[in-house]
Amino acid sequence: PWMSAYVVVSDTSFAAITDAQGHFTIPGLAPGEYTAKVWHESLGKQEAKITIGADGASEAVEVLLEPKATRRRRRR
């Protein structure tokens, strides 16, 4: 009961898992605008716009995920 696993199925080959500091890179993206979809098993999901320049660089994007409000169950 203390173990769990998550499987994320994506229709793109561009995906990443963050490091211990929450950073990630996705090499090989062509210049342009992208929407990054961020997911956390207990904090939910959020989207962020990212622009990749002609030199392949981008500005750092900070995505803040906040804990979901917990609903209290009524006892019967």
PDB file of N, CA and C in Angstrom:
ATOM      1  N   PRO A   1       0.804  -1.216   0.000  1.00  0.00           N
ATOM      2  CA  PRO A   1       0.000   0.000   0.000  1.00  0.00           C
ATOM      3  C   PRO A   1       0.845   1.277   0.000  1.00  0.00           C
ATOM      4  N   TRP A   2       2.127   1.218   0.259  1.00  0.00           N
ATOM      5  CA  TRP A   2       2.966   2.412   0.299  1.00  0.00           C
ATOM      6  C   TRP A   2       3.623   2.694  -1.041  1.00  0.00           C
ATOM      7  N   MET A   3       3.435   1.824  -2.002  1.00  0.00           N
ATOM      8  CA  MET A   3       4.054   2.021  -3.311  1.00  0.00           C
ATOM      9  C   MET A   3       3.010   2.473  -4.324  1.00  0.00           C
ATOM     10  N   SER A   4       3.448   3.281  -5.280  1.00  0.00           N
ATOM     11  CA  SER A   4       2.567   3.706  -6.358  1.00  0.00           C
ATOM     12  C   SER A   4       3.401   3.939  -7.608  1.00  0.00           C
ATOM     13  N   ALA A   5       2.722   4.034  -8.738  1.00  0.00           N
ATOM     14  CA  ALA A   5       3.404   4.286 -10.005  1.00  0.00           C
ATOM     15  C   ALA A   5       2.489   5.118 -10.887  1.00  0.00           C
ATOM     16  N   TYR A   6       3.083   5.863 -11.810  1.00  0.00           N
ATOM     17  CA  TYR A   6       2.333   6.681 -12.749  1.00  0.00           C
ATOM     18  C   TYR A   6       2.861   6.406 -14.145  1.00  0.00           C
ATOM     19  N   VAL A   7       1.963   6.317 -15.103  1.00  0.00           N
ATOM     20  CA  VAL A   7       2.328   6.148 -16.499  1.00  0.00           C
ATOM     21  C   VAL A   7       1.716   7.317 -17.253  1.00  0.00           C
ATOM     22  N   VAL A   8       2.548   8.052 -17.975  1.00  0.00           N
ATOM     23  CA  VAL A   8       2.069   9.181 -18.762  1.00  0.00           C
ATOM     24  C   VAL A   8       2.269   8.827 -20.232  1.00  0.00           C
ATOM     25  N   VAL A   9       1.188   8.836 -20.980  1.00  0.00           N
ATOM     26  CA  VAL A   9       1.239   8.544 -22.408  1.00  0.00           C
ATOM     27  C   VAL A   9       1.152   9.874 -23.144  1.00  0.00           C
ATOM     28  N   SER A  10       2.100  10.110 -24.039  1.00  0.00           N
ATOM     29  CA  SER A  10       2.169  11.382 -24.752  1.00  0.00           C
ATOM     30  C   SER A  10       2.255  11.125 -26.245  1.00  0.00           C
ATOM     31  N   ASP A  11       1.643  12.004 -27.035  1.00  0.00           N
ATOM     32  CA  ASP A  11       1.702  11.829 -28.486  1.00  0.00           C
ATOM     33  C   ASP A  11       2.883  12.577 -29.109  1.00  0.00           C
ATOM     34  N   THR A  12       3.888  12.875 -28.305  1.00  0.00           N
ATOM     35  CA  THR A  12       5.091  13.533 -28.798  1.00  0.00           C
ATOM     36  C   THR A  12       6.324  12.854 -28.217  1.00  0.00           C
ATOM     37  N   SER A  13       7.419  12.965 -28.921  1.00  0.00           N
ATOM     38  CA  SER A  13       8.666  12.409 -28.397  1.00  0.00           C
ATOM     39  C   SER A  13       9.410  13.429 -27.546  1.00  0.00           C
ATOM     40  N   PHE A  14       8.879  14.648 -27.459  1.00  0.00           N
ATOM     41  CA  PHE A  14       9.500  15.702 -26.669  1.00  0.00           C
ATOM     42  C   PHE A  14       8.891  15.720 -25.275  1.00  0.00           C
ATOM     43  N   ALA A  15       9.545  15.066 -24.349  1.00  0.00           N
ATOM     44  CA  ALA A  15       9.078  14.994 -22.967  1.00  0.00           C
ATOM     45  C   ALA A  15      10.302  14.991 -22.060  1.00  0.00           C
ATOM     46  N   ALA A  16      10.108  15.353 -20.805  1.00  0.00           N
ATOM     47  CA  ALA A  16      11.226  15.398 -19.868  1.00  0.00           C
ATOM     48  C   ALA A  16      10.726  15.168 -18.453  1.00  0.00           C
ATOM     49  N   ILE A  17      11.633  14.751 -17.613  1.00  0.00           N
ATOM     50  CA  ILE A  17      11.399  14.635 -16.179  1.00  0.00           C
ATOM     51  C   ILE A  17      12.362  15.610 -15.520  1.00  0.00           C
ATOM     52  N   THR A  18      11.881  16.342 -14.539  1.00  0.00           N
ATOM     53  CA  THR A  18      12.727  17.346 -13.900  1.00  0.00           C
ATOM     54  C   THR A  18      13.793  16.708 -13.021  1.00  0.00           C
ATOM     55  N   ASP A  19      14.852  17.492 -12.786  1.00  0.00           N
ATOM     56  CA  ASP A  19      15.885  17.048 -11.855  1.00  0.00           C
ATOM     57  C   ASP A  19      15.468  17.428 -10.430  1.00  0.00           C
ATOM     58  N   ALA A  20      16.349  17.249  -9.484  1.00  0.00           N
ATOM     59  CA  ALA A  20      16.018  17.507  -8.075  1.00  0.00           C
ATOM     60  C   ALA A  20      15.656  18.971  -7.820  1.00  0.00           C
ATOM     61  N   GLN A  21      16.130  19.885  -8.658  1.00  0.00           N
ATOM     62  CA  GLN A  21      15.817  21.308  -8.505  1.00  0.00           C
ATOM     63  C   GLN A  21      14.596  21.730  -9.331  1.00  0.00           C
ATOM     64  N   GLY A  22      14.011  20.797 -10.071  1.00  0.00           N
ATOM     65  CA  GLY A  22      12.852  21.115 -10.894  1.00  0.00           C
ATOM     66  C   GLY A  22      13.181  21.608 -12.288  1.00  0.00           C
ATOM     67  N   HIS A  23      14.441  21.476 -12.716  1.00  0.00           N
ATOM     68  CA  HIS A  23      14.875  21.939 -14.036  1.00  0.00           C
ATOM     69  C   HIS A  23      14.812  20.802 -15.049  1.00  0.00           C
ATOM     70  N   PHE A  24      14.605  21.164 -16.304  1.00  0.00           N
ATOM     71  CA  PHE A  24      14.659  20.164 -17.371  1.00  0.00           C
ATOM     72  C   PHE A  24      15.077  20.834 -18.670  1.00  0.00           C
ATOM     73  N   THR A  25      15.555  20.042 -19.603  1.00  0.00           N
ATOM     74  CA  THR A  25      15.851  20.511 -20.958  1.00  0.00           C
ATOM     75  C   THR A  25      15.264  19.517 -21.944  1.00  0.00           C
ATOM     76  N   ILE A  26      14.906  20.025 -23.106  1.00  0.00           N
ATOM     77  CA  ILE A  26      14.438  19.173 -24.196  1.00  0.00           C
ATOM     78  C   ILE A  26      15.252  19.560 -25.425  1.00  0.00           C
ATOM     79  N   PRO A  27      16.315  18.813 -25.707  1.00  0.00           N
ATOM     80  CA  PRO A  27      17.154  19.153 -26.859  1.00  0.00           C
ATOM     81  C   PRO A  27      16.457  18.819 -28.182  1.00  0.00           C
ATOM     82  N   GLY A  28      16.831  19.551 -29.227  1.00  0.00           N
ATOM     83  CA  GLY A  28      16.349  19.229 -30.564  1.00  0.00           C
ATOM     84  C   GLY A  28      15.078  19.949 -30.979  1.00  0.00           C
ATOM     85  N   LEU A  29      14.594  20.893 -30.186  1.00  0.00           N
ATOM     86  CA  LEU A  29      13.400  21.638 -30.587  1.00  0.00           C
ATOM     87  C   LEU A  29      13.758  22.684 -31.632  1.00  0.00           C
ATOM     88  N   ALA A  30      12.965  22.781 -32.676  1.00  0.00           N
ATOM     89  CA  ALA A  30      13.174  23.794 -33.703  1.00  0.00           C
ATOM     90  C   ALA A  30      12.746  25.154 -33.156  1.00  0.00           C
ATOM     91  N   PRO A  31      13.311  26.244 -33.684  1.00  0.00           N
ATOM     92  CA  PRO A  31      12.886  27.570 -33.243  1.00  0.00           C
ATOM     93  C   PRO A  31      11.377  27.747 -33.440  1.00  0.00           C
ATOM     94  N   GLY A  32      10.760  28.462 -32.491  1.00  0.00           N
ATOM     95  CA  GLY A  32       9.319  28.709 -32.572  1.00  0.00           C
ATOM     96  C   GLY A  32       8.695  28.797 -31.195  1.00  0.00           C
ATOM     97  N   GLU A  33       7.371  28.856 -31.179  1.00  0.00           N
ATOM     98  CA  GLU A  33       6.632  28.935 -29.920  1.00  0.00           C
ATOM     99  C   GLU A  33       6.024  27.583 -29.591  1.00  0.00           C
ATOM    100  N   TYR A  34       6.096  27.224 -28.318  1.00  0.00           N
ATOM    101  CA  TYR A  34       5.594  25.945 -27.844  1.00  0.00           C
ATOM    102  C   TYR A  34       4.762  26.145 -26.580  1.00  0.00           C
ATOM    103  N   THR A  35       3.910  25.182 -26.304  1.00  0.00           N
ATOM    104  CA  THR A  35       3.174  25.152 -25.049  1.00  0.00           C
ATOM    105  C   THR A  35       3.676  23.955 -24.262  1.00  0.00           C
ATOM    106  N   ALA A  36       4.261  24.229 -23.106  1.00  0.00           N
ATOM    107  CA  ALA A  36       4.734  23.153 -22.231  1.00  0.00           C
ATOM    108  C   ALA A  36       3.594  22.792 -21.288  1.00  0.00           C
ATOM    109  N   LYS A  37       3.300  21.525 -21.178  1.00  0.00           N
ATOM    110  CA  LYS A  37       2.278  21.048 -20.260  1.00  0.00           C
ATOM    111  C   LYS A  37       2.985  20.357 -19.106  1.00  0.00           C
ATOM    112  N   VAL A  38       2.798  20.907 -17.912  1.00  0.00           N
ATOM    113  CA  VAL A  38       3.475  20.424 -16.712  1.00  0.00           C
ATOM    114  C   VAL A  38       2.474  19.653 -15.871  1.00  0.00           C
ATOM    115  N   TRP A  39       2.883  18.495 -15.362  1.00  0.00           N
ATOM    116  CA  TRP A  39       2.000  17.668 -14.544  1.00  0.00           C
ATOM    117  C   TRP A  39       2.746  17.182 -13.311  1.00  0.00           C
ATOM    118  N   HIS A  40       2.053  17.203 -12.179  1.00  0.00           N
ATOM    119  CA  HIS A  40       2.586  16.672 -10.930  1.00  0.00           C
ATOM    120  C   HIS A  40       1.511  15.795 -10.312  1.00  0.00           C
ATOM    121  N   GLU A  41       1.904  14.661  -9.781  1.00  0.00           N
ATOM    122  CA  GLU A  41       0.924  13.686  -9.295  1.00  0.00           C
ATOM    123  C   GLU A  41       0.002  14.197  -8.198  1.00  0.00           C
ATOM    124  N   SER A  42       0.452  15.122  -7.395  1.00  0.00           N
ATOM    125  CA  SER A  42      -0.439  15.638  -6.354  1.00  0.00           C
ATOM    126  C   SER A  42      -0.748  17.130  -6.489  1.00  0.00           C
ATOM    127  N   LEU A  43      -0.028  17.842  -7.340  1.00  0.00           N
ATOM    128  CA  LEU A  43      -0.247  19.282  -7.498  1.00  0.00           C
ATOM    129  C   LEU A  43      -1.024  19.641  -8.762  1.00  0.00           C
ATOM    130  N   GLY A  44      -1.317  18.673  -9.590  1.00  0.00           N
ATOM    131  CA  GLY A  44      -2.116  18.931 -10.782  1.00  0.00           C
ATOM    132  C   GLY A  44      -1.295  19.271 -12.003  1.00  0.00           C
ATOM    133  N   LYS A  45      -1.921  20.035 -12.916  1.00  0.00           N
ATOM    134  CA  LYS A  45      -1.246  20.363 -14.172  1.00  0.00           C
ATOM    135  C   LYS A  45      -1.396  21.837 -14.488  1.00  0.00           C
ATOM    136  N   GLN A  46      -0.498  22.323 -15.340  1.00  0.00           N
ATOM    137  CA  GLN A  46      -0.492  23.719 -15.751  1.00  0.00           C
ATOM    138  C   GLN A  46       0.229  23.806 -17.087  1.00  0.00           C
ATOM    139  N   GLU A  47      -0.051  24.852 -17.836  1.00  0.00           N
ATOM    140  CA  GLU A  47       0.604  25.075 -19.118  1.00  0.00           C
ATOM    141  C   GLU A  47       1.429  26.356 -19.067  1.00  0.00           C
ATOM    142  N   ALA A  48       2.498  26.395 -19.869  1.00  0.00           N
ATOM    143  CA  ALA A  48       3.348  27.585 -19.968  1.00  0.00           C
ATOM    144  C   ALA A  48       3.796  27.738 -21.413  1.00  0.00           C
ATOM    145  N   LYS A  49       3.842  28.969 -21.893  1.00  0.00           N
ATOM    146  CA  LYS A  49       4.321  29.261 -23.252  1.00  0.00           C
ATOM    147  C   LYS A  49       5.837  29.413 -23.220  1.00  0.00           C
ATOM    148  N   ILE A  50       6.503  28.800 -24.202  1.00  0.00           N
ATOM    149  CA  ILE A  50       7.960  28.854 -24.308  1.00  0.00           C
ATOM    150  C   ILE A  50       8.317  29.232 -25.744  1.00  0.00           C
ATOM    151  N   THR A  51       9.266  30.144 -25.896  1.00  0.00           N
ATOM    152  CA  THR A  51       9.739  30.535 -27.226  1.00  0.00           C
ATOM    153  C   THR A  51      11.193  30.105 -27.367  1.00  0.00           C
ATOM    154  N   ILE A  52      11.471  29.348 -28.419  1.00  0.00           N
ATOM    155  CA  ILE A  52      12.834  28.908 -28.736  1.00  0.00           C
ATOM    156  C   ILE A  52      13.363  29.828 -29.826  1.00  0.00           C
ATOM    157  N   GLY A  53      14.499  30.467 -29.557  1.00  0.00           N
ATOM    158  CA  GLY A  53      15.093  31.400 -30.513  1.00  0.00           C
ATOM    159  C   GLY A  53      15.808  30.687 -31.654  1.00  0.00           C
ATOM    160  N   ALA A  54      16.245  31.465 -32.629  1.00  0.00           N
ATOM    161  CA  ALA A  54      16.949  30.918 -33.797  1.00  0.00           C
ATOM    162  C   ALA A  54      18.232  30.202 -33.396  1.00  0.00           C
ATOM    163  N   ASP A  55      18.833  30.604 -32.259  1.00  0.00           N
ATOM    164  CA  ASP A  55      20.059  29.966 -31.792  1.00  0.00           C
ATOM    165  C   ASP A  55      19.781  28.727 -30.926  1.00  0.00           C
ATOM    166  N   GLY A  56      18.502  28.375 -30.779  1.00  0.00           N
ATOM    167  CA  GLY A  56      18.135  27.186 -29.992  1.00  0.00           C
ATOM    168  C   GLY A  56      17.980  27.447 -28.508  1.00  0.00           C
ATOM    169  N   ALA A  57      18.164  28.705 -28.092  1.00  0.00           N
ATOM    170  CA  ALA A  57      18.062  29.042 -26.668  1.00  0.00           C
ATOM    171  C   ALA A  57      16.670  29.567 -26.336  1.00  0.00           C
ATOM    172  N   SER A  58      16.343  29.504 -25.057  1.00  0.00           N
ATOM    173  CA  SER A  58      15.085  30.078 -24.582  1.00  0.00           C
ATOM    174  C   SER A  58      15.314  30.700 -23.214  1.00  0.00           C
ATOM    175  N   GLU A  59      14.420  31.574 -22.841  1.00  0.00           N
ATOM    176  CA  GLU A  59      14.455  32.144 -21.499  1.00  0.00           C
ATOM    177  C   GLU A  59      13.929  31.079 -20.534  1.00  0.00           C
ATOM    178  N   ALA A  60      14.381  31.140 -19.304  1.00  0.00           N
ATOM    179  CA  ALA A  60      13.861  30.228 -18.289  1.00  0.00           C
ATOM    180  C   ALA A  60      12.395  30.557 -18.038  1.00  0.00           C
ATOM    181  N   VAL A  61      11.594  29.543 -17.863  1.00  0.00           N
ATOM    182  CA  VAL A  61      10.173  29.713 -17.579  1.00  0.00           C
ATOM    183  C   VAL A  61       9.905  29.111 -16.212  1.00  0.00           C
ATOM    184  N   GLU A  62       9.284  29.886 -15.346  1.00  0.00           N
ATOM    185  CA  GLU A  62       8.964  29.394 -14.009  1.00  0.00           C
ATOM    186  C   GLU A  62       7.490  29.026 -13.961  1.00  0.00           C
ATOM    187  N   VAL A  63       7.220  27.803 -13.567  1.00  0.00           N
ATOM    188  CA  VAL A  63       5.849  27.323 -13.413  1.00  0.00           C
ATOM    189  C   VAL A  63       5.651  26.987 -11.947  1.00  0.00           C
ATOM    190  N   LEU A  64       4.696  27.654 -11.333  1.00  0.00           N
ATOM    191  CA  LEU A  64       4.421  27.411  -9.921  1.00  0.00           C
ATOM    192  C   LEU A  64       3.154  26.574  -9.783  1.00  0.00           C
ATOM    193  N   LEU A  65       3.284  25.433  -9.161  1.00  0.00           N
ATOM    194  CA  LEU A  65       2.138  24.579  -8.898  1.00  0.00           C
ATOM    195  C   LEU A  65       1.808  24.680  -7.413  1.00  0.00           C
ATOM    196  N   GLU A  66       0.553  24.907  -7.108  1.00  0.00           N
ATOM    197  CA  GLU A  66       0.149  25.022  -5.721  1.00  0.00           C
ATOM    198  C   GLU A  66      -0.688  23.819  -5.325  1.00  0.00           C
ATOM    199  N   PRO A  67      -0.609  23.448  -4.052  1.00  0.00           N
ATOM    200  CA  PRO A  67      -1.415  22.310  -3.590  1.00  0.00           C
ATOM    201  C   PRO A  67      -2.898  22.561  -3.839  1.00  0.00           C
ATOM    202  N   LYS A  68      -3.588  21.509  -4.229  1.00  0.00           N
ATOM    203  CA  LYS A  68      -5.028  21.600  -4.431  1.00  0.00           C
ATOM    204  C   LYS A  68      -5.711  21.723  -3.080  1.00  0.00           C
ATOM    205  N   ALA A  69      -6.807  22.425  -3.073  1.00  0.00           N
ATOM    206  CA  ALA A  69      -7.589  22.520  -1.843  1.00  0.00           C
ATOM    207  C   ALA A  69      -8.172  21.144  -1.543  1.00  0.00           C
ATOM    208  N   THR A  70      -8.052  20.723  -0.320  1.00  0.00           N
ATOM    209  CA  THR A  70      -8.589  19.411   0.049  1.00  0.00           C
ATOM    210  C   THR A  70     -10.041  19.561   0.465  1.00  0.00           C
ATOM    211  N   ARG A  71     -10.830  18.630   0.018  1.00  0.00           N
ATOM    212  CA  ARG A  71     -12.238  18.623   0.406  1.00  0.00           C
ATOM    213  C   ARG A  71     -12.415  17.713   1.588  1.00  0.00           C
ATOM    214  N   ARG A  72     -13.143  18.179   2.548  1.00  0.00           N
ATOM    215  CA  ARG A  72     -13.398  17.358   3.725  1.00  0.00           C
ATOM    216  C   ARG A  72     -14.615  16.514   3.491  1.00  0.00           C
ATOM    217  N   ARG A  73     -14.514  15.261   3.833  1.00  0.00           N
ATOM    218  CA  ARG A  73     -15.640  14.332   3.670  1.00  0.00           C
ATOM    219  C   ARG A  73     -16.511  14.366   4.916  1.00  0.00           C
ATOM    220  N   ARG A  74     -17.785  14.274   4.688  1.00  0.00           N
ATOM    221  CA  ARG A  74     -18.705  14.179   5.812  1.00  0.00           C
ATOM    222  C   ARG A  74     -18.795  12.754   6.276  1.00  0.00           C
ATOM    223  N   ARG A  75     -18.840  12.580   7.560  1.00  0.00           N
ATOM    224  CA  ARG A  75     -19.032  11.239   8.109  1.00  0.00           C
ATOM    225  C   ARG A  75     -20.520  10.969   8.209  1.00  0.00           C
ATOM    226  N   ARG A  76     -20.895   9.781   7.897  1.00  0.00           N
ATOM    227  CA  ARG A  76     -22.312   9.394   7.996  1.00  0.00           C
ATOM    228  C   ARG A  76     -22.556   8.583   9.216  1.00  0.00           C
TER     229      ARG A  76
END
